[in-house]
Amino acid sequence: MTTSLNSRNLAWILGLGLIGVVGCVGEDPPVTSSSMTSTTTTSGASETSTSSSSSVGSDTSTSTTETTTATTTTTTTTTTTTGVVEPCNDEDPLCFELGEAVLLGHPVRALAAIKTEDDSFPDLLAAAEDGLYWLENQGNGALSEGIKLDMMESAWSAVAVGDLDGDGDEDFVAARASGMMGVGGLVVALSEGDFVLSAEPGEVDISDLALTDVNGDGDLDVVASLELDGTIAVYLGDGGGGFGEPLELPAGIAPSHVIATPVDDDPVDDIAVINYGSVTLGTSLVVDDALSELVSYPLDGAPRALAATSLENSERDLLVAYESPDELTVFRAQDDGLLDELASYPLGDSPSAVLSGDFTGEDGADVVVALPGLNAVGFWLNSGFGELLPYTTYAVTSDPSALVALPLNDDGRLDLAVASDGPEGGVHLLLSDPVL
């Protein structure tokens, strides 16, 4: 059901226009083709890295050294870049229509799906260079005009969704960038009939956000990566939508993205972070209601994107997309929380975002990577045995920057929202083709 703007009572409304085109993508006929190499990793030669971190809730600092091992074998697979296909082939495992775009001309840095109690379909929050926007999901494959939530023309870098006050409704936190048009820092919005923005005290530049219960009190806490400071900041929640002073933990050089996901064999969310400057992936386990010391894993290239998934049999996998070389690496977590490098896949371009979801409904979680140099998104399909098979790339928009998988209609399949942070800007839609 589509909720009207009046019933939502969102603060500071500003409408933006709709524009778009319709097309369809499949594997046949191809326009161009390219060769991609898939690299599988097993244990072998060793490499050692060391990093240090403090535990949340204490004033102690500890360090740890972990050893990772890897050897590689290489196989080659061919994938195709496809053009408009009409209609889509029934035999294609993946097929999309290009839906209408919104917020064109507004560069968007981050996206998050949010669902209110009146909605049948999740809406989208868009963190843009000129504001924070709410995009209503119409349930028919389209998004409504953008609703601007902030009064100032300030830039926003990240947004995360969760129930912050325990009322059963989804709230959100967002990161506003420092600049001439505003003070940077954490902003909270509670779903109490409206979403009026409330800034937390203190000025800080946040590159990414995650929500999880760090200290085991049943309340969501905020975990923020501070790229300029080289730290992770933890804001402990009070269960009513308020947060305490941030507790900062050393993370590495230029921590750009952070996620909350189980890494060891307990169901509690842990923390994973990628450091662009130190070219590492770091994990911090929640142990005895506090974050443990950070364990660092060296990467082959500078990391640009991070996501959690399970490629087979409820395994706990981390996806890291990096540049120079342009590759996607899968790390598999063991029961003790240590990571093994499972496989690497060439991307053909520097990535900006990575996402996992079951787009085919057949063999488990698939993977999508935003490839800004190609103005495209690339799909890798799950083989059903934990391997990713390169399938196709689709030129959906220039400078793709963020990805969200969500249902945009009632066909039972996942669709894809793609943000652009280049001059074209906006949020662009790939709709699962109804013939499938």
Short mmCIF file of C-alpha atoms in Angstrom, two decimals:
data_model
loop_
_atom_site.label_atom_id
_atom_site.label_comp_id
_atom_site.label_asym_id
_atom_site.label_seq_id
_atom_site.Cartn_x
_atom_site.Cartn_y
_atom_site.Cartn_z
CA MET A 1 0.00 0.00 0.00
CA THR A 2 1.29 3.47 -0.84
CA THR A 3 1.25 5.94 2.04
CA SER A 4 0.26 9.51 1.32
CA LEU A 5 2.58 12.37 2.19
CA ASN A 6 0.05 13.88 4.57
CA SER A 7 -0.31 10.73 6.67
CA ARG A 8 3.46 10.36 6.93
CA ASN A 9 3.92 13.98 8.08
CA LEU A 10 7.55 14.09 6.96
CA ALA A 11 9.36 17.30 7.88
CA TRP A 12 10.43 19.92 5.34
CA ILE A 13 8.86 18.58 2.15
CA LEU A 14 10.42 19.28 -1.22
CA GLY A 15 9.17 17.48 -4.36
CA LEU A 16 11.47 16.43 -7.18
CA GLY A 17 10.55 15.23 -10.68
CA LEU A 18 10.51 11.77 -12.27
CA ILE A 19 12.23 10.83 -15.48
CA GLY A 20 13.37 7.52 -16.97
CA VAL A 21 13.38 5.04 -19.81
CA VAL A 22 12.36 1.40 -20.12
CA GLY A 23 14.45 -1.42 -21.51
CA CYS A 24 15.26 -5.06 -20.75
CA VAL A 25 18.49 -6.92 -20.23
CA GLY A 26 19.33 -10.59 -20.74
CA GLU A 27 22.25 -12.62 -22.09
CA ASP A 28 21.12 -12.93 -25.69
CA PRO A 29 21.98 -11.26 -28.01
CA PRO A 30 25.29 -9.86 -26.69
CA VAL A 31 26.60 -6.50 -27.78
CA THR A 32 30.17 -6.99 -26.60
CA SER A 33 32.02 -9.75 -24.81
CA SER A 34 35.02 -9.91 -22.52
CA SER A 35 37.05 -12.55 -20.75
CA MET A 36 37.03 -12.72 -16.94
CA THR A 37 39.32 -14.89 -14.80
CA SER A 38 38.10 -16.62 -11.64
CA THR A 39 40.75 -17.36 -9.00
CA THR A 40 40.18 -19.94 -6.27
CA THR A 41 42.27 -19.78 -3.10
CA THR A 42 43.43 -22.58 -0.78
CA SER A 43 45.93 -22.71 2.07
CA GLY A 44 49.64 -22.37 1.44
CA ALA A 45 52.32 -19.69 1.92
CA SER A 46 51.94 -17.53 5.01
CA GLU A 47 51.66 -13.78 5.61
CA THR A 48 51.46 -11.95 8.97
CA SER A 49 49.81 -8.66 9.98
CA THR A 50 49.42 -6.83 13.29
CA SER A 51 46.93 -4.22 14.53
CA SER A 52 45.73 -2.84 17.86
CA SER A 53 42.40 -1.71 19.29
CA SER A 54 40.64 -0.84 22.54
CA SER A 55 37.61 -2.67 23.97
CA VAL A 56 34.32 -0.76 24.17
CA GLY A 57 33.44 0.18 27.72
CA SER A 58 37.01 -0.02 29.05
CA ASP A 59 40.17 2.09 29.07
CA THR A 60 42.52 -0.71 28.08
CA SER A 61 44.29 -1.23 24.78
CA THR A 62 45.51 -4.54 23.41
CA SER A 63 47.21 -5.73 20.25
CA THR A 64 47.09 -8.95 18.30
CA THR A 65 48.97 -10.65 15.49
CA GLU A 66 47.26 -13.07 13.14
CA THR A 67 48.63 -15.16 10.29
CA THR A 68 46.72 -15.80 7.08
CA THR A 69 47.67 -18.30 4.40
CA ALA A 70 46.85 -18.46 0.73
CA THR A 71 47.80 -20.05 -2.60
CA THR A 72 45.85 -19.50 -5.81
CA THR A 73 44.73 -21.43 -8.87
CA THR A 74 43.19 -19.74 -11.89
CA THR A 75 40.43 -20.58 -14.36
CA THR A 76 38.95 -18.44 -17.13
CA THR A 77 35.26 -17.77 -17.87
CA THR A 78 33.61 -15.51 -20.44
CA THR A 79 30.87 -13.03 -19.67
CA THR A 80 28.91 -10.68 -21.92
CA THR A 81 27.77 -7.09 -21.79
CA THR A 82 24.23 -6.99 -23.16
CA GLY A 83 22.09 -4.35 -24.73
CA VAL A 84 18.34 -3.93 -24.89
CA VAL A 85 16.51 -7.24 -25.39
CA GLU A 86 12.78 -7.33 -26.12
CA PRO A 87 11.29 -9.50 -24.81
CA CYS A 88 13.57 -11.21 -22.29
CA ASN A 89 14.36 -14.84 -22.96
CA ASP A 90 12.48 -17.27 -20.69
CA GLU A 91 15.64 -19.39 -20.38
CA ASP A 92 17.73 -16.53 -18.98
CA PRO A 93 18.42 -16.96 -15.24
CA LEU A 94 18.45 -13.18 -14.79
CA CYS A 95 16.45 -10.56 -16.61
CA PHE A 96 15.58 -6.93 -15.82
CA GLU A 97 13.64 -3.96 -17.10
CA LEU A 98 15.13 -0.51 -16.62
CA GLY A 99 12.63 1.48 -14.57
CA GLU A 100 12.14 5.20 -14.03
CA ALA A 101 14.83 7.21 -12.26
CA VAL A 102 14.28 9.82 -9.56
CA LEU A 103 16.46 12.59 -8.09
CA LEU A 104 18.25 13.10 -11.40
CA GLY A 105 20.86 15.82 -11.09
CA HIS A 106 21.31 15.12 -7.37
CA PRO A 107 24.50 13.06 -6.71
CA VAL A 108 23.62 10.29 -4.23
CA ARG A 109 26.30 8.76 -2.00
CA ALA A 110 24.37 6.16 0.01
CA LEU A 111 21.04 4.32 0.08
CA ALA A 112 19.07 2.39 2.71
CA ALA A 113 15.70 0.63 2.67
CA ILE A 114 13.20 1.54 5.41
CA LYS A 115 9.68 0.24 6.07
CA THR A 116 6.95 2.00 8.05
CA GLU A 117 3.93 0.31 9.63
CA ASP A 118 1.63 1.63 6.88
CA ASP A 119 3.73 0.30 4.00
CA SER A 120 3.51 -3.00 2.14
CA PHE A 121 6.80 -2.26 0.39
CA PRO A 122 9.99 -0.72 1.84
CA ASP A 123 10.82 2.86 0.89
CA LEU A 124 14.30 4.27 0.25
CA LEU A 125 16.43 6.83 2.04
CA ALA A 126 18.96 8.61 -0.17
CA ALA A 127 21.98 10.44 1.29
CA ALA A 128 22.86 13.01 -1.37
CA GLU A 129 25.34 15.84 -1.78
CA ASP A 130 22.57 18.41 -1.39
CA GLY A 131 20.26 16.80 1.13
CA LEU A 132 18.69 13.74 2.72
CA TYR A 133 15.71 12.39 0.74
CA TRP A 134 12.81 9.98 1.33
CA LEU A 135 11.66 8.04 -1.76
CA GLU A 136 8.30 6.29 -1.45
CA ASN A 137 7.96 2.83 -2.98
CA GLN A 138 4.75 2.77 -5.01
CA GLY A 139 4.70 -1.03 -5.22
CA ASN A 140 4.27 -0.92 -9.00
CA GLY A 141 7.94 -0.73 -9.94
CA ALA A 142 8.30 3.01 -9.37
CA LEU A 143 9.45 5.41 -6.67
CA SER A 144 7.64 8.63 -5.83
CA GLU A 145 9.06 12.10 -6.03
CA GLY A 146 11.81 12.81 -3.51
CA ILE A 147 10.87 14.30 -0.14
CA LYS A 148 13.68 16.42 1.30
CA LEU A 149 14.10 15.85 5.04
CA ASP A 150 16.65 18.55 5.88
CA MET A 151 16.31 22.31 5.52
CA MET A 152 19.94 23.07 4.67
CA GLU A 153 21.76 22.23 1.44
CA SER A 154 24.18 20.03 3.37
CA ALA A 155 25.91 16.90 2.11
CA TRP A 156 25.18 13.45 3.58
CA SER A 157 27.54 10.48 3.47
CA ALA A 158 25.78 7.50 5.09
CA VAL A 159 22.48 6.22 6.48
CA ALA A 160 21.49 3.13 8.53
CA VAL A 161 18.06 1.83 9.57
CA GLY A 162 16.85 0.10 12.76
CA ASP A 163 14.45 0.31 15.71
CA LEU A 164 16.25 2.79 17.96
CA ASP A 165 13.57 3.30 20.65
CA GLY A 166 12.09 -0.21 20.96
CA ASP A 167 8.60 0.67 19.69
CA GLY A 168 8.69 -1.85 16.84
CA ASP A 169 8.97 0.81 14.11
CA GLU A 170 12.05 1.41 12.01
CA ASP A 171 14.01 4.61 12.71
CA PHE A 172 17.26 5.75 11.13
CA VAL A 173 20.57 7.46 11.73
CA ALA A 174 22.43 9.45 9.10
CA ALA A 175 25.83 11.12 8.75
CA ARG A 176 25.94 14.78 7.73
CA ALA A 177 29.21 16.05 6.29
CA SER A 178 31.02 19.11 7.62
CA GLY A 179 31.07 22.17 5.40
CA MET A 180 29.83 25.68 4.82
CA MET A 181 26.19 24.60 4.92
CA GLY A 182 26.23 22.61 8.12
CA VAL A 183 28.07 20.96 11.00
CA GLY A 184 29.09 17.37 10.36
CA GLY A 185 28.05 14.60 12.69
CA LEU A 186 25.46 11.99 13.63
CA VAL A 187 21.77 12.75 13.07
CA VAL A 188 18.91 10.67 14.50
CA ALA A 189 15.32 10.42 13.21
CA LEU A 190 12.61 8.55 15.18
CA SER A 191 9.33 7.33 13.67
CA GLU A 192 6.95 9.07 16.06
CA GLY A 193 4.37 10.17 13.50
CA ASP A 194 7.08 12.10 11.66
CA PHE A 195 10.82 11.96 11.07
CA VAL A 196 12.14 15.23 12.43
CA LEU A 197 15.95 15.18 12.39
CA SER A 198 17.81 15.57 15.70
CA ALA A 199 21.59 16.11 15.70
CA GLU A 200 23.75 14.42 18.32
CA PRO A 201 26.27 16.71 20.10
CA GLY A 202 29.75 17.03 18.67
CA GLU A 203 31.20 17.56 15.21
CA VAL A 204 32.72 14.59 13.42
CA ASP A 205 33.17 13.45 9.82
CA ILE A 206 31.58 10.00 9.40
CA SER A 207 32.26 7.91 6.28
CA ASP A 208 29.91 4.99 7.04
CA LEU A 209 27.39 3.76 9.62
CA ALA A 210 26.10 0.48 11.04
CA LEU A 211 23.59 -0.35 13.78
CA THR A 212 23.97 -3.26 16.20
CA ASP A 213 23.83 -4.07 19.92
CA VAL A 214 27.47 -3.85 20.98
CA ASN A 215 27.13 -4.08 24.79
CA GLY A 216 24.31 -6.67 25.00
CA ASP A 217 21.73 -4.45 26.71
CA GLY A 218 19.09 -5.03 24.03
CA ASP A 219 19.38 -1.49 22.60
CA LEU A 220 20.83 -0.64 19.20
CA ASP A 221 24.16 1.17 19.20
CA VAL A 222 25.78 3.13 16.36
CA VAL A 223 29.11 2.07 14.88
CA ALA A 224 30.67 4.73 12.66
CA SER A 225 33.85 4.67 10.59
CA LEU A 226 35.82 7.92 10.82
CA GLU A 227 38.02 7.89 7.74
CA LEU A 228 40.00 11.02 8.53
CA ASP A 229 40.68 9.95 12.14
CA GLY A 230 41.54 6.32 11.40
CA THR A 231 39.09 5.10 14.04
CA ILE A 232 35.74 3.43 14.64
CA ALA A 233 33.38 5.40 16.89
CA VAL A 234 30.78 3.53 18.97
CA TYR A 235 27.75 5.47 20.25
CA LEU A 236 25.97 3.41 22.90
CA GLY A 237 22.18 3.69 22.65
CA ASP A 238 19.91 4.34 25.62
CA GLY A 239 16.87 2.52 24.19
CA GLY A 240 14.93 5.75 23.70
CA GLY A 241 16.67 7.05 20.60
CA GLY A 242 19.47 8.83 22.45
CA PHE A 243 23.17 8.06 22.38
CA GLY A 244 26.14 8.62 24.65
CA GLU A 245 29.50 10.16 23.90
CA PRO A 246 31.37 8.19 21.23
CA LEU A 247 33.99 5.65 22.25
CA GLU A 248 36.73 5.59 19.60
CA LEU A 249 38.76 2.50 18.68
CA PRO A 250 41.83 2.42 16.39
CA ALA A 251 40.86 0.91 13.04
CA GLY A 252 43.67 1.54 10.56
CA ILE A 253 44.47 4.15 7.92
CA ALA A 254 41.35 5.63 6.26
CA PRO A 255 38.57 3.23 7.40
CA SER A 256 35.95 3.88 4.72
CA HIS A 257 33.22 1.26 5.26
CA VAL A 258 31.93 -0.64 8.28
CA ILE A 259 29.29 -3.36 8.66
CA ALA A 260 27.77 -5.32 11.55
CA THR A 261 27.45 -9.07 10.96
CA PRO A 262 28.17 -12.33 12.83
CA VAL A 263 31.79 -13.36 12.23
CA ASP A 264 32.36 -16.07 14.84
CA ASP A 265 29.93 -18.93 15.57
CA ASP A 266 27.65 -17.09 18.00
CA PRO A 267 24.58 -15.22 16.64
CA VAL A 268 25.74 -11.82 17.94
CA ASP A 269 26.76 -9.19 15.38
CA ASP A 270 30.46 -8.43 15.21
CA ILE A 271 32.17 -5.60 13.31
CA ALA A 272 34.04 -5.67 9.99
CA VAL A 273 35.80 -2.63 8.50
CA ILE A 274 37.91 -1.95 5.41
CA ASN A 275 40.83 0.48 5.51
CA TYR A 276 41.63 2.13 2.19
CA GLY A 277 44.91 3.65 3.38
CA SER A 278 46.39 0.61 5.09
CA VAL A 279 44.92 -1.79 2.47
CA THR A 280 43.41 -4.11 5.08
CA LEU A 281 40.21 -5.79 6.20
CA GLY A 282 39.68 -5.70 9.96
CA THR A 283 37.30 -7.59 12.24
CA SER A 284 36.38 -6.94 15.85
CA LEU A 285 34.34 -9.57 17.71
CA VAL A 286 31.76 -8.78 20.37
CA VAL A 287 32.99 -10.76 23.39
CA ASP A 288 31.46 -10.40 26.87
CA ASP A 289 29.39 -7.43 25.69
CA ALA A 290 32.39 -5.46 24.43
CA LEU A 291 34.36 -5.18 21.20
CA SER A 292 37.56 -7.22 21.19
CA GLU A 293 40.86 -6.18 19.67
CA LEU A 294 40.85 -5.64 15.91
CA VAL A 295 42.35 -8.42 13.77
CA SER A 296 43.77 -7.16 10.49
CA TYR A 297 44.03 -9.03 7.16
CA PRO A 298 46.17 -7.64 4.30
CA LEU A 299 44.49 -7.22 0.91
CA ASP A 300 45.88 -7.36 -2.62
CA GLY A 301 44.46 -3.93 -3.51
CA ALA A 302 42.94 -0.81 -1.97
CA PRO A 303 39.45 -1.77 -0.68
CA ARG A 304 36.44 0.17 -1.94
CA ALA A 305 33.42 -1.83 -0.79
CA LEU A 306 32.40 -4.40 1.85
CA ALA A 307 29.37 -6.67 2.35
CA ALA A 308 28.34 -9.79 4.27
CA THR A 309 26.75 -12.84 2.70
CA SER A 310 26.43 -16.62 2.89
CA LEU A 311 27.36 -18.34 -0.36
CA GLU A 312 26.60 -21.87 0.84
CA ASN A 313 25.29 -23.92 3.78
CA SER A 314 24.85 -21.00 6.20
CA GLU A 315 28.54 -20.13 6.01
CA ARG A 316 29.58 -16.64 7.13
CA ASP A 317 31.28 -14.90 4.23
CA LEU A 318 32.64 -11.37 3.73
CA LEU A 319 32.90 -9.76 0.29
CA VAL A 320 35.64 -7.17 -0.28
CA ALA A 321 35.82 -5.32 -3.61
CA TYR A 322 39.08 -3.49 -4.25
CA GLU A 323 41.08 -1.71 -6.93
CA SER A 324 44.61 -2.14 -8.35
CA PRO A 325 44.02 -4.96 -9.11
CA ASP A 326 40.25 -4.67 -9.63
CA GLU A 327 39.01 -7.78 -7.86
CA LEU A 328 36.33 -9.18 -5.58
CA THR A 329 37.62 -11.41 -2.79
CA VAL A 330 35.53 -13.76 -0.65
CA PHE A 331 36.64 -14.37 2.93
CA ARG A 332 35.06 -17.19 4.95
CA ALA A 333 34.81 -16.89 8.72
CA GLN A 334 35.69 -19.83 10.93
CA ASP A 335 33.97 -20.63 14.25
CA ASP A 336 36.67 -18.76 16.19
CA GLY A 337 36.10 -15.64 14.07
CA LEU A 338 39.31 -15.86 12.04
CA LEU A 339 39.02 -15.44 8.27
CA ASP A 340 40.26 -17.61 5.40
CA GLU A 341 40.60 -16.18 1.90
CA LEU A 342 38.28 -18.38 -0.16
CA ALA A 343 38.38 -17.04 -3.74
CA SER A 344 39.04 -13.96 -5.88
CA TYR A 345 37.24 -12.81 -9.02
CA PRO A 346 38.42 -10.11 -11.49
CA LEU A 347 35.99 -7.22 -11.91
CA GLY A 348 37.19 -5.47 -15.06
CA ASP A 349 36.92 -2.05 -13.40
CA SER A 350 37.40 -0.33 -10.06
CA PRO A 351 34.38 -1.00 -7.80
CA SER A 352 32.41 1.43 -5.65
CA ALA A 353 29.81 -0.82 -3.97
CA VAL A 354 29.03 -4.50 -3.47
CA LEU A 355 25.76 -6.22 -2.55
CA SER A 356 24.53 -9.77 -2.05
CA GLY A 357 21.01 -11.10 -2.64
CA ASP A 358 19.16 -14.00 -4.27
CA PHE A 359 18.17 -12.49 -7.61
CA THR A 360 17.46 -15.76 -9.44
CA GLY A 361 15.61 -17.66 -6.71
CA GLU A 362 17.62 -20.77 -7.57
CA ASP A 363 21.03 -21.33 -5.99
CA GLY A 364 21.43 -18.98 -3.04
CA ALA A 365 22.98 -15.55 -2.69
CA ASP A 366 24.23 -13.83 -5.83
CA VAL A 367 26.55 -10.79 -5.92
CA VAL A 368 26.24 -7.37 -7.58
CA VAL A 369 29.14 -4.91 -7.88
CA ALA A 370 28.88 -1.25 -8.92
CA LEU A 371 31.51 -0.45 -11.57
CA PRO A 372 31.69 3.34 -12.07
CA GLY A 373 34.38 3.22 -14.76
CA LEU A 374 32.05 1.12 -16.91
CA ASN A 375 28.93 3.07 -15.88
CA ALA A 376 27.48 -0.33 -15.06
CA VAL A 377 26.67 -2.94 -12.44
CA GLY A 378 28.05 -6.46 -12.75
CA PHE A 379 26.25 -9.64 -11.68
CA TRP A 380 27.94 -12.80 -10.42
CA LEU A 381 25.56 -15.74 -9.95
CA ASN A 382 25.87 -18.41 -7.26
CA SER A 383 26.75 -21.83 -8.66
CA GLY A 384 24.96 -23.52 -5.76
CA PHE A 385 28.30 -24.79 -4.46
CA GLY A 386 29.70 -21.57 -3.01
CA GLU A 387 31.35 -20.36 -6.22
CA LEU A 388 30.44 -17.19 -8.11
CA LEU A 389 29.97 -17.37 -11.88
CA PRO A 390 30.37 -14.15 -13.90
CA TYR A 391 27.09 -13.61 -15.73
CA THR A 392 26.66 -10.13 -17.18
CA THR A 393 27.19 -6.41 -16.73
CA TYR A 394 24.45 -3.88 -17.30
CA ALA A 395 24.96 -0.20 -18.13
CA VAL A 396 22.30 1.29 -15.87
CA THR A 397 23.77 4.72 -14.98
CA SER A 398 26.98 6.71 -14.93
CA ASP A 399 29.07 6.71 -11.75
CA PRO A 400 27.10 4.08 -9.76
CA SER A 401 27.86 4.59 -6.07
CA ALA A 402 25.44 2.58 -3.90
CA LEU A 403 23.17 -0.47 -4.22
CA VAL A 404 20.04 -1.69 -2.43
CA ALA A 405 18.10 -4.89 -3.19
CA LEU A 406 14.39 -4.64 -2.40
CA PRO A 407 10.98 -5.62 -3.82
CA LEU A 408 9.55 -2.81 -5.94
CA ASN A 409 6.47 -4.79 -7.01
CA ASP A 410 4.58 -7.96 -6.03
CA ASP A 411 6.21 -10.44 -8.44
CA GLY A 412 8.11 -12.12 -5.58
CA ARG A 413 11.57 -11.30 -6.97
CA LEU A 414 14.25 -8.91 -5.78
CA ASP A 415 14.74 -5.68 -7.71
CA LEU A 416 17.74 -3.36 -7.56
CA ALA A 417 18.10 0.36 -6.79
CA VAL A 418 21.34 1.93 -8.05
CA ALA A 419 22.50 5.38 -6.90
CA SER A 420 24.75 7.66 -8.95
CA ASP A 421 27.08 10.19 -7.35
CA GLY A 422 28.23 11.70 -10.65
CA PRO A 423 26.75 14.61 -12.62
CA GLU A 424 23.79 12.47 -13.74
CA GLY A 425 22.98 11.65 -10.13
CA GLY A 426 19.72 10.12 -9.01
CA VAL A 427 18.42 6.69 -8.08
CA HIS A 428 17.97 4.25 -10.97
CA LEU A 429 15.91 1.04 -10.93
CA LEU A 430 16.44 -2.44 -12.34
CA LEU A 431 13.16 -4.37 -12.17
CA SER A 432 13.03 -8.16 -12.34
CA ASP A 433 11.29 -8.99 -15.59
CA PRO A 434 7.72 -10.29 -15.01
CA VAL A 435 8.02 -13.05 -17.63
CA LEU A 436 10.29 -14.89 -15.24
#
